[in-house]
C-alpha cells in the first residue's frame, strides 16, 4: 500500500495562467477556421507568453505540482501542437488534399510525442538544453511564417514555391521536435542577479526592433533558433569524433 499522502486540490494561480494560454491556443484555432490568419498567429504568440509565465510563477511561488505539469502539457498540445498545424492547413494546405492534411498530422503527432517524452524526463534532463525543438518554438516558427507572409502580402514568387517551402518547414519542425538535436534552454540565465547597463540597453533596443517589424523579426528569430540546434549538434559530434581519434592515437 502506498503510504504517500496525496495533496488534495490544485494551486490556483499557475493553473489559471495555464488556462489563459489554453484559451489563447483554442481561440487561435477558431480564428484560423474563420480565415483570420494574422489574428490566429498572434494568439499563438500570446499563448507562448502565458506558457512562459505559468512555469515561472509556479517556481517563484513554490507551487509546482504533478497536476500542473500534466495540465501544462495538455494546454501545450492544443496551443503549440494542434493550433499551428490547423493554422497552416487552413492558410495554405487545404487545397492540397491528402498531402496537406498529412503534413499537418505529422506536426501534431510529433508535438504529442515531444510533450510525452518531455514529461518522462522531468527531473532527470539537463536543464541547460532541450532534447528536440521545444513545441512553443516550433509553433512560433509556423505562426511567424504565416504572420510575416500576410504582412508582406503578394510577392513576385510563384505561389507554389511558397506552399512547398511552408510544407517543408512544417514537416521539418515536427521532425526536429522528436529528434535528439539539442537546443539551448536559456534556463541558466539569472534574471534576479545584477547585470551591466549595456545589457539592459541591448535588451531595450531588441524590444524596439521587434515592435517595429514583429512578424519578420519573430519568424527570423525562431527560424535561426531551429537551425541553431543543428549547428550545435554538428559541433558536438565533431568534438566527440576528435576526442575518439585522440584516444585511439594515445592507445597505439
XYZ file of C-alpha atoms in Angstrom:
252
model
C 0.000 0.000 0.000
C 1.316 3.432 -0.908
C 1.770 5.419 2.287
C 2.490 8.655 0.487
C -0.283 11.171 1.078
C -1.640 12.885 -1.975
C -2.249 16.607 -1.775
C -5.872 17.494 -2.356
C -6.802 20.398 -4.595
C -4.654 22.323 -7.052
C -2.647 25.518 -6.926
C -4.853 28.253 -8.308
C -2.501 30.926 -9.707
C -0.215 28.906 -12.056
C -3.132 26.817 -13.335
C -5.169 29.949 -14.095
C -2.251 31.210 -16.186
C -2.116 27.842 -17.933
C -5.849 28.154 -18.649
C -5.253 31.589 -20.201
C -2.679 30.006 -22.503
C -5.058 27.167 -23.343
C -7.766 29.671 -24.220
C -5.368 31.587 -26.484
C -4.479 28.381 -28.333
C -8.128 27.359 -28.658
C -9.056 30.848 -29.868
C -6.256 30.648 -32.456
C -7.964 27.562 -33.914
C -11.314 29.370 -34.070
C -9.695 32.354 -35.802
C -7.909 30.102 -38.304
C -11.179 28.413 -39.302
C -12.641 31.878 -39.985
C -9.715 32.930 -42.181
C -8.327 35.441 -39.663
C -4.810 34.115 -40.045
C -2.825 37.023 -38.610
C -5.004 37.147 -35.504
C -4.615 33.379 -35.121
C -0.827 33.665 -35.358
C -0.797 36.445 -32.752
C -2.985 34.321 -30.470
C -0.366 31.556 -30.614
C 2.323 34.025 -29.563
C 0.084 35.176 -26.701
C -0.261 31.539 -25.651
C 3.543 31.401 -25.554
C 3.639 34.330 -23.133
C 1.187 32.633 -20.760
C 3.104 29.360 -21.096
C 6.294 31.095 -20.043
C 4.597 32.833 -17.139
C 2.833 29.861 -15.563
C 6.013 27.870 -15.055
C 7.971 30.835 -13.764
C 5.190 31.831 -11.365
C 4.956 28.234 -10.115
C 8.693 28.187 -9.384
C 8.745 31.618 -7.756
C 5.772 30.816 -5.508
C 6.862 27.200 -4.909
C 3.544 25.922 -6.254
C 4.836 23.255 -8.670
C 2.758 20.103 -8.778
C 2.391 16.979 -10.884
C -1.117 18.110 -11.800
C 0.244 21.435 -13.012
C 2.884 19.723 -15.141
C 0.321 17.467 -16.793
C -2.205 20.264 -17.285
C 0.502 22.439 -18.826
C 1.337 19.672 -21.307
C -2.330 19.286 -22.283
C -2.579 23.029 -22.864
C 0.663 22.990 -24.867
C -0.733 20.224 -27.066
C -3.620 22.491 -28.055
C -1.688 25.762 -28.326
C 1.565 24.513 -29.859
C 0.513 21.243 -31.468
C -2.996 21.459 -32.894
C -3.316 25.251 -33.338
C -0.246 25.886 -35.573
C -0.930 22.754 -37.635
C -4.513 23.794 -38.343
C -3.450 27.391 -38.942
C -1.031 26.300 -41.647
C -3.541 23.803 -43.067
C -6.324 26.362 -43.464
C -3.880 29.018 -44.653
C -2.067 27.112 -47.419
C -2.709 23.363 -47.443
C -6.478 22.959 -47.618
C -6.421 22.787 -51.410
C -3.646 20.170 -51.428
C -5.882 17.335 -50.281
C -4.120 14.422 -48.601
C -0.674 15.972 -48.925
C -1.867 18.960 -46.936
C -3.522 17.203 -44.026
C -0.761 14.591 -43.822
C 1.785 17.367 -43.194
C -0.475 18.862 -40.544
C -0.934 15.473 -38.870
C 2.821 14.782 -38.870
C 3.320 18.020 -36.963
C 0.504 17.254 -34.491
C 1.748 13.698 -33.860
C 5.302 14.943 -33.409
C 4.085 17.554 -30.928
C 2.299 14.878 -28.895
C 5.372 12.637 -28.892
C 7.615 15.574 -27.969
C 5.482 16.520 -24.961
C 5.162 12.895 -23.832
C 8.925 12.431 -23.946
C 9.460 15.690 -22.104
C 7.111 14.576 -19.303
C 9.029 11.339 -18.823
C 12.305 13.256 -18.495
C 11.182 15.807 -15.899
C 13.774 15.957 -13.133
C 16.426 13.942 -14.974
C 17.154 16.031 -18.080
C 19.953 18.585 -18.438
C 18.175 21.861 -17.746
C 20.599 23.792 -19.941
C 19.345 22.038 -23.070
C 16.139 20.706 -24.597
C 16.153 17.370 -26.391
C 14.445 18.212 -29.640
C 12.957 21.516 -30.741
C 10.630 22.814 -27.985
C 6.991 22.798 -29.060
C 6.478 26.541 -28.314
C 9.444 27.399 -30.553
C 8.114 25.140 -33.322
C 4.695 26.782 -33.044
C 6.272 30.245 -33.114
C 8.144 29.301 -36.287
C 4.886 28.320 -38.018
C 2.879 31.262 -36.664
C 5.687 33.679 -37.539
C 5.788 32.389 -41.110
C 2.047 32.910 -41.580
C 2.108 36.335 -39.932
C 5.126 37.528 -41.932
C 3.638 36.338 -45.239
C 0.337 38.075 -44.543
C 2.105 41.330 -43.652
C 4.375 41.202 -46.710
C 1.436 40.392 -48.955
C 1.548 39.046 -52.529
C 5.024 38.666 -53.991
C 6.525 38.043 -57.383
C 7.413 34.486 -56.400
C 5.309 31.608 -57.621
C 2.688 30.676 -55.026
C 3.670 27.036 -55.459
C 7.155 27.775 -54.110
C 5.594 29.298 -51.016
C 3.367 26.269 -50.452
C 6.269 23.865 -50.978
C 8.516 25.824 -48.625
C 5.818 26.020 -45.954
C 5.178 22.264 -46.267
C 8.884 21.550 -45.777
C 9.094 23.893 -42.779
C 6.020 22.374 -41.102
C 7.210 18.778 -41.524
C 10.792 19.694 -40.586
C 9.585 21.402 -37.418
C 7.739 18.222 -36.497
C 10.801 16.056 -37.155
C 13.036 18.366 -35.114
C 10.627 18.175 -32.170
C 11.081 14.397 -31.889
C 14.768 14.385 -32.818
C 17.726 14.130 -30.449
C 19.007 17.515 -31.579
C 19.861 19.637 -28.546
C 18.631 23.215 -28.132
C 19.812 25.759 -25.598
C 17.062 26.305 -22.999
C 18.148 29.710 -21.588
C 17.146 28.366 -18.149
C 20.567 29.027 -16.646
C 20.265 32.776 -17.238
C 19.977 34.519 -13.870
C 17.310 37.213 -14.201
C 17.450 38.063 -10.495
C 21.127 38.975 -10.374
C 22.764 42.271 -11.222
C 23.764 42.981 -14.797
C 25.511 45.752 -16.666
C 23.710 48.814 -18.001
C 24.851 47.869 -21.517
C 22.964 44.583 -21.318
C 19.788 46.396 -20.308
C 20.279 48.843 -23.178
C 20.733 45.996 -25.670
C 17.556 44.302 -24.405
C 15.656 47.579 -24.808
C 16.912 48.023 -28.375
C 15.894 44.440 -29.218
C 12.366 45.112 -27.960
C 12.200 48.293 -30.039
C 13.295 46.460 -33.204
C 10.751 43.684 -32.579
C 7.996 46.261 -32.114
C 8.839 47.831 -35.499
C 8.723 44.588 -37.526
C 7.297 41.956 -35.157
C 6.227 39.405 -37.772
C 9.514 39.321 -39.698
C 11.769 39.564 -36.634
C 9.951 36.831 -34.717
C 9.959 34.490 -37.715
C 13.680 35.060 -38.348
C 14.489 34.601 -34.658
C 12.731 31.259 -34.331
C 13.975 30.102 -37.738
C 17.517 30.845 -36.557
C 16.818 29.074 -33.259
C 15.590 25.998 -35.134
C 18.839 25.949 -37.126
C 20.975 26.610 -34.040
C 20.245 23.165 -32.626
C 21.505 21.524 -35.807
C 24.686 23.609 -35.713
C 25.224 22.846 -32.015
C 24.732 19.120 -32.611
C 27.157 19.067 -35.557
C 29.807 20.840 -33.451
C 29.347 18.371 -30.587
C 29.542 15.357 -32.916
C 32.785 16.662 -34.418
C 34.251 17.252 -30.948
C 33.374 13.705 -29.878
C 34.927 12.280 -33.036
C 38.086 14.318 -32.452
C 38.308 13.050 -28.849
C 37.884 9.451 -30.014
C 40.642 9.882 -32.594
C 42.985 11.323 -29.968
C 42.149 8.480 -27.592
C 42.881 5.873 -30.263
C 46.200 7.526 -31.123
C 47.217 7.627 -27.459
C 46.427 3.914 -27.089
C 48.588 2.943 -30.075
